[in-house]
C-alpha atoms as one frame of an Amber mdcrd trajectory, in Angstrom:
protein
   3.923  38.463 -50.280   2.430  35.845 -52.526   5.403  33.781 -53.037   5.496
  33.521 -48.816   1.571  32.436 -49.097   2.138  29.985 -51.452   5.353  28.626
 -49.774   2.918  28.677 -46.704   0.451  26.481 -48.661   2.605  24.109 -49.848
   4.155  23.419 -46.647   1.342  22.971 -45.142   0.057  20.494 -47.767   3.521
  18.789 -47.328   2.580  18.613 -43.431  -0.628  17.235 -43.747   0.346  14.572
 -46.507   3.365  13.429 -44.200   1.347  13.385 -41.027  -1.281  11.400 -43.110
   1.430   8.897 -44.329   2.906   8.723 -40.610  -0.179   8.115 -39.136  -1.109
   5.498 -41.594   2.296   3.736 -41.254   1.719   3.808 -37.402  -1.725   2.724
 -38.077  -0.804  -0.407 -40.465   1.937  -1.362 -37.753  -0.473  -1.259 -34.960
  -3.212  -3.636 -36.654  -0.725  -5.842 -38.554  -0.450  -9.357 -36.626   2.751
 -10.448 -35.044   3.900 -13.855 -35.093   1.259 -16.186 -34.723   1.203 -19.758
 -33.368  -0.788 -23.049 -33.315  -0.465 -25.876 -30.925  -2.482 -29.007 -30.629
  -3.240 -29.408 -26.529  -4.310 -33.221 -26.364  -0.819 -34.062 -28.373   1.102
 -31.993 -25.393  -1.165 -33.772 -22.602  -0.668 -37.323 -24.484   2.892 -37.046
 -25.044   4.250 -34.907 -21.905   6.201 -37.344 -18.979   3.233 -35.640 -16.801
   0.457 -36.109 -19.207   1.731 -40.026 -19.503   1.742 -40.240 -15.822  -1.662
 -38.733 -15.538  -3.064 -40.920 -18.483  -1.580 -44.115 -16.691  -3.125 -43.588
 -13.516  -6.450 -42.938 -14.947  -6.339 -46.146 -17.332  -5.514 -48.163 -14.589
  -8.363 -46.810 -12.492 -10.935 -47.662 -15.777  -8.982 -50.870 -16.059 -10.181
 -51.701 -12.086 -13.650 -50.335 -12.621 -13.951 -52.424 -15.811 -12.993 -55.654
 -13.837 -15.718 -54.889 -11.333 -18.260 -54.422 -14.232 -17.249 -57.355 -16.051
 -17.568 -59.320 -12.549 -21.236 -58.150 -12.407 -22.151 -58.950 -15.975 -20.635
 -62.581 -15.607 -22.925 -62.521 -12.644 -25.886 -61.899 -14.769 -24.946 -64.314
 -17.522 -24.512 -67.195 -14.850 -27.754 -66.268 -13.627 -29.792 -66.026 -16.558
 -28.213 -69.222 -17.994 -29.448 -70.950 -14.525 -32.878 -69.597 -14.957 -32.916
 -70.733 -18.462 -31.768 -74.325 -17.244 -34.349 -74.850 -14.392 -37.142 -72.617
 -16.188 -39.044 -75.938 -17.485 -39.132 -77.027 -13.777 -40.410 -73.977 -12.475
 -43.708 -72.226 -11.386 -45.074 -69.739 -13.319 -44.967 -67.577 -10.208 -41.095
 -68.558  -9.852 -40.222 -67.931 -13.245 -41.778 -64.187 -12.756 -39.945 -63.956
  -9.927 -36.592 -64.461 -11.512 -37.646 -62.545 -14.322 -37.879 -59.576 -11.625
 -34.567 -60.416 -10.036 -32.913 -60.189 -13.500 -34.618 -57.008 -14.349 -33.002
 -55.703 -10.975 -29.641 -57.080 -11.664 -29.655 -55.188 -15.257 -30.823 -52.028
 -13.694 -28.026 -52.356 -10.954 -25.370 -52.989 -13.657 -26.527 -50.173 -15.848
 -26.237 -47.925 -12.681 -22.863 -49.412 -11.912 -21.805 -48.802 -15.293 -23.373
 -44.889 -14.876 -21.367 -44.236 -12.128 -18.131 -45.793 -13.458 -18.433 -43.295
 -16.352 -19.002 -40.376 -13.811 -16.367 -41.656 -11.680 -13.759 -41.694 -15.139
 -14.654 -38.293 -15.940 -14.398 -36.453 -12.350 -11.024 -38.316 -12.467 -10.238
 -37.163 -15.750 -10.719 -33.897 -14.677  -9.383 -33.835 -11.566  -5.828 -34.925
 -12.922  -5.805 -32.874 -16.105  -6.978 -29.252 -14.531  -3.627 -28.817 -12.496
  -1.658 -29.942 -16.098  -3.845 -27.787 -18.311  -2.702 -24.549 -15.664   0.946
 -25.442 -16.034   0.480 -25.932 -19.407  -0.953 -22.582 -19.675   2.178 -20.928
 -18.095   4.376 -22.689 -20.174   2.402 -21.368 -23.185   2.600 -17.891 -22.054
   6.041 -17.975 -21.057   7.098 -19.359 -24.595   4.731 -17.007 -26.532   6.192
 -14.027 -24.560   9.930 -15.004 -24.882   9.539 -15.998 -28.737   7.369 -12.877
 -29.493   4.061 -14.363 -30.232   1.048 -12.278 -30.730  -1.351 -15.064 -30.605
  -1.236 -18.932 -29.960  -4.113 -20.875 -30.996  -5.308 -24.472 -30.223  -5.067
 -26.183 -33.548  -8.275 -28.097 -33.392 -10.290 -25.629 -32.655 -13.480 -24.437
 -35.335 -12.371 -21.917 -37.600  -8.809 -22.949 -38.306  -8.581 -24.130 -41.905
  -4.819 -23.588 -42.523  -1.418 -22.909 -40.702   2.025 -23.612 -42.036   3.353
 -26.625 -40.325   6.219 -23.927 -38.901   3.774 -22.333 -37.102   2.726 -25.579
 -34.846   5.087 -25.220 -31.607   3.197 -28.196 -30.008   6.449 -30.308 -29.835
   8.206 -26.986 -28.040   5.458 -26.977 -25.711   5.942 -30.300 -24.820   9.899
 -29.817 -24.538   9.719 -27.141 -22.403   6.624 -28.562 -20.216   9.262 -31.728
 -19.534  12.187 -29.364 -18.772  10.012 -27.617 -16.134   9.348 -30.478 -14.410
C-alpha cells in the first residue's frame, strides 16, 4: 500500500509538472508575436499609379491657384509702384486714401492665400480618402495572406528599428497597382 501511495504521489507530481510545462508552452505560444512588418504609407501613395494620378491632379490645382495669387500679387505691386511715383504730386488726403486701398488689397490677398491653402487641404483630403481606404484593404489582404500578426507605419513615433526585410512597402505598391 505504501508503494501504491508513493507511485500515486509521484504520478500526481509528474502530471502537475507536465501540466505546468504544457500550459507554459501554450502561454508562450499565445504571447509570442508572429511576423511583423512595416510600411511607408507616404511612399506607397507617392509611388503607386493611382497615388501619382491623384498627386498630379492636386499639383495642377495648386498651380492654378498659385497663378491666381501671383496675378493678385502683381496687381498689388503695380498699384504700390504707381502710388510711389505719384505720391509727390498727391495731397495728404489722396495719399491716405491710396494707403487704405493698398491695405485693403493686402488683406484681400492674405484672405485669398488662406482660402487657397484651405481649398488645397480639402482637395488633398478628398483625393486621398478613397486611396487610403483601398490601401487599407490591400494591406489587410497581404497581412492575412502572408501571416503577419502586425503591420505598422514605419514613420510613426516609437518605431526605432526594423530589419530592412520587414519593410513591405514595395510589395504593397505592387499589389495596389495590380488591383487597379
